């Protein structure tokens, strides 16, 4: 089980996440579940992930590489979104893209399911801090 918590304050956001992916009697595995995009004096955006590690890492990969806009003429990245709401929409788009490719196999064949959720928090210069929760449905 993964634990992530976020608190939106007047002057910022506090985010915490664990790093344990699984544990048995003699084996504990861990992986960083917080990804940060930072541009000095401009923005700080953090994404906390929970759920299927392969799904969350695929979503983060798409966010790192960038996603094409609907018109296919440009690529959007966390480092160039204009608002935290736009960042949340970008996360949703990445989740839907991963679901389109892998969702059916995870839900039908493996019995694992497309299990993923995110907390997205941060601030872009000139705007208030924000905190969003995203689900497997990509919203």
mmCIF file of C-alpha atoms in Angstrom:
data_model
loop_
_atom_site.group_PDB
_atom_site.id
_atom_site.type_symbol
_atom_site.label_atom_id
_atom_site.label_comp_id
_atom_site.label_asym_id
_atom_site.label_seq_id
_atom_site.Cartn_x
_atom_site.Cartn_y
_atom_site.Cartn_z
ATOM 1 C CA UNK A 1 0.000 0.000 0.000
ATOM 2 C CA UNK A 2 1.190 3.508 -0.787
ATOM 3 C CA UNK A 3 0.663 6.576 1.302
ATOM 4 C CA UNK A 4 0.649 10.115 -0.012
ATOM 5 C CA UNK A 5 -0.643 13.186 1.751
ATOM 6 C CA UNK A 6 -0.918 16.793 0.715
ATOM 7 C CA UNK A 7 -2.030 19.935 2.508
ATOM 8 C CA UNK A 8 -2.825 23.204 0.767
ATOM 9 C CA UNK A 9 -1.853 26.203 2.889
ATOM 10 C CA UNK A 10 -2.254 29.907 2.265
ATOM 11 C CA UNK A 11 1.449 30.291 1.482
ATOM 12 C CA UNK A 12 2.222 26.951 -0.160
ATOM 13 C CA UNK A 13 1.722 23.209 -0.312
ATOM 14 C CA UNK A 14 3.114 20.467 1.927
ATOM 15 C CA UNK A 15 3.456 17.035 0.282
ATOM 16 C CA UNK A 16 4.679 13.738 1.748
ATOM 17 C CA UNK A 17 4.949 10.267 0.241
ATOM 18 C CA UNK A 18 6.348 6.909 1.247
ATOM 19 C CA UNK A 19 8.745 4.906 -0.900
ATOM 20 C CA UNK A 20 7.804 1.277 -0.179
ATOM 21 C CA UNK A 21 6.560 -0.711 -3.170
ATOM 22 C CA UNK A 22 6.180 -4.095 -1.489
ATOM 23 C CA UNK A 23 7.376 -6.018 1.527
ATOM 24 C CA UNK A 24 7.662 -9.618 2.561
ATOM 25 C CA UNK A 25 9.239 -11.429 5.456
ATOM 26 C CA UNK A 26 12.747 -11.062 4.077
ATOM 27 C CA UNK A 27 12.423 -8.558 1.219
ATOM 28 C CA UNK A 28 11.422 -4.905 1.174
ATOM 29 C CA UNK A 29 11.492 -2.955 -2.109
ATOM 30 C CA UNK A 30 11.301 0.793 -2.458
ATOM 31 C CA UNK A 31 11.013 3.350 -5.225
ATOM 32 C CA UNK A 32 10.730 7.121 -5.179
ATOM 33 C CA UNK A 33 7.064 8.103 -5.580
ATOM 34 C CA UNK A 34 7.541 11.868 -5.755
ATOM 35 C CA UNK A 35 8.567 13.578 -8.969
ATOM 36 C CA UNK A 36 9.475 17.265 -8.920
ATOM 37 C CA UNK A 37 9.683 19.782 -11.756
ATOM 38 C CA UNK A 38 11.448 22.942 -10.704
ATOM 39 C CA UNK A 39 12.439 26.051 -12.598
ATOM 40 C CA UNK A 40 14.275 28.439 -10.280
ATOM 41 C CA UNK A 41 12.267 31.539 -9.332
ATOM 42 C CA UNK A 42 9.433 30.444 -11.666
ATOM 43 C CA UNK A 43 7.741 27.211 -10.603
ATOM 44 C CA UNK A 44 7.770 24.212 -8.332
ATOM 45 C CA UNK A 45 5.465 21.324 -9.227
ATOM 46 C CA UNK A 46 5.422 17.973 -7.440
ATOM 47 C CA UNK A 47 3.554 14.808 -8.412
ATOM 48 C CA UNK A 48 3.005 12.049 -5.831
ATOM 49 C CA UNK A 49 1.964 8.663 -7.167
ATOM 50 C CA UNK A 50 0.140 5.668 -5.743
ATOM 51 C CA UNK A 51 -1.033 2.414 -7.284
ATOM 52 C CA UNK A 52 0.444 0.144 -9.917
ATOM 53 C CA UNK A 53 4.122 1.128 -10.204
ATOM 54 C CA UNK A 54 4.356 0.317 -13.925
ATOM 55 C CA UNK A 55 1.361 2.559 -14.643
ATOM 56 C CA UNK A 56 2.596 5.451 -12.509
ATOM 57 C CA UNK A 57 6.060 5.278 -14.057
ATOM 58 C CA UNK A 58 4.567 5.223 -17.566
ATOM 59 C CA UNK A 59 2.531 8.335 -16.770
ATOM 60 C CA UNK A 60 5.595 10.098 -15.377
ATOM 61 C CA UNK A 61 7.599 9.105 -18.461
ATOM 62 C CA UNK A 62 4.992 10.767 -20.698
ATOM 63 C CA UNK A 63 5.097 13.889 -18.535
ATOM 64 C CA UNK A 64 8.902 13.980 -18.728
ATOM 65 C CA UNK A 65 8.973 13.462 -22.498
ATOM 66 C CA UNK A 66 6.039 15.776 -23.164
ATOM 67 C CA UNK A 67 2.610 15.199 -24.652
ATOM 68 C CA UNK A 68 1.399 16.427 -28.011
ATOM 69 C CA UNK A 69 -1.373 18.995 -27.989
ATOM 70 C CA UNK A 70 -4.720 18.099 -29.556
ATOM 71 C CA UNK A 71 -3.701 19.761 -32.814
ATOM 72 C CA UNK A 72 -0.425 17.788 -32.871
ATOM 73 C CA UNK A 73 1.580 20.942 -33.521
ATOM 74 C CA UNK A 74 3.359 21.278 -30.190
ATOM 75 C CA UNK A 75 4.375 19.366 -27.077
ATOM 76 C CA UNK A 76 3.371 20.303 -23.526
ATOM 77 C CA UNK A 77 5.616 19.660 -20.533
ATOM 78 C CA UNK A 78 5.281 20.410 -16.839
ATOM 79 C CA UNK A 79 8.027 22.987 -17.221
ATOM 80 C CA UNK A 80 5.944 25.118 -19.590
ATOM 81 C CA UNK A 81 2.337 24.887 -18.352
ATOM 82 C CA UNK A 82 0.833 28.270 -17.500
ATOM 83 C CA UNK A 83 -1.176 27.209 -14.444
ATOM 84 C CA UNK A 84 -1.503 24.377 -11.966
ATOM 85 C CA UNK A 85 -4.887 23.568 -13.491
ATOM 86 C CA UNK A 86 -3.171 23.124 -16.860
ATOM 87 C CA UNK A 87 -0.629 20.867 -15.114
ATOM 88 C CA UNK A 88 -3.506 18.772 -13.694
ATOM 89 C CA UNK A 89 -5.027 18.492 -17.176
ATOM 90 C CA UNK A 90 -1.647 17.334 -18.511
ATOM 91 C CA UNK A 91 -1.472 14.606 -15.859
ATOM 92 C CA UNK A 92 -4.998 13.504 -16.817
ATOM 93 C CA UNK A 93 -4.019 13.362 -20.478
ATOM 94 C CA UNK A 94 -0.982 11.216 -19.629
ATOM 95 C CA UNK A 95 -3.123 8.831 -17.549
ATOM 96 C CA UNK A 96 -5.615 8.452 -20.411
ATOM 97 C CA UNK A 97 -2.789 7.798 -22.887
ATOM 98 C CA UNK A 98 -1.303 5.044 -20.718
ATOM 99 C CA UNK A 99 -4.770 3.567 -20.179
ATOM 100 C CA UNK A 100 -5.411 3.522 -23.935
ATOM 101 C CA UNK A 101 -2.241 1.494 -24.475
ATOM 102 C CA UNK A 102 -2.138 -0.784 -21.415
ATOM 103 C CA UNK A 103 -5.504 -0.534 -19.671
ATOM 104 C CA UNK A 104 -7.289 -3.406 -21.370
ATOM 105 C CA UNK A 105 -4.446 -5.853 -20.735
ATOM 106 C CA UNK A 106 -4.107 -4.862 -17.091
ATOM 107 C CA UNK A 107 -7.842 -5.035 -16.459
ATOM 108 C CA UNK A 108 -8.618 -8.269 -18.308
ATOM 109 C CA UNK A 109 -5.567 -10.474 -18.598
ATOM 110 C CA UNK A 110 -3.574 -9.936 -15.432
ATOM 111 C CA UNK A 111 -6.313 -9.247 -12.927
ATOM 112 C CA UNK A 112 -4.136 -6.457 -11.545
ATOM 113 C CA UNK A 113 -6.303 -3.654 -12.842
ATOM 114 C CA UNK A 114 -5.475 -0.142 -13.903
ATOM 115 C CA UNK A 115 -4.919 1.169 -10.399
ATOM 116 C CA UNK A 116 -3.357 4.627 -10.145
ATOM 117 C CA UNK A 117 -3.873 7.889 -8.313
ATOM 118 C CA UNK A 118 -1.907 11.098 -7.991
ATOM 119 C CA UNK A 119 -1.565 14.181 -5.849
ATOM 120 C CA UNK A 120 -0.314 17.181 -7.817
ATOM 121 C CA UNK A 121 0.735 20.278 -5.951
ATOM 122 C CA UNK A 122 2.829 23.334 -6.400
ATOM 123 C CA UNK A 123 2.938 26.924 -7.470
ATOM 124 C CA UNK A 124 3.759 28.903 -10.579
ATOM 125 C CA UNK A 125 5.073 32.440 -10.143
ATOM 126 C CA UNK A 126 2.315 35.027 -9.903
ATOM 127 C CA UNK A 127 -0.388 32.452 -9.104
ATOM 128 C CA UNK A 128 -1.616 30.952 -5.839
ATOM 129 C CA UNK A 129 -0.454 27.493 -4.737
ATOM 130 C CA UNK A 130 -2.746 24.615 -5.759
ATOM 131 C CA UNK A 131 -3.361 20.977 -4.933
ATOM 132 C CA UNK A 132 -5.199 18.449 -7.137
ATOM 133 C CA UNK A 133 -6.058 14.754 -6.828
ATOM 134 C CA UNK A 134 -6.146 12.588 -9.953
ATOM 135 C CA UNK A 135 -7.664 9.148 -10.446
ATOM 136 C CA UNK A 136 -7.276 6.218 -12.820
ATOM 137 C CA UNK A 137 -10.054 7.684 -14.989
ATOM 138 C CA UNK A 138 -7.676 10.525 -15.891
ATOM 139 C CA UNK A 139 -9.650 13.303 -14.190
#
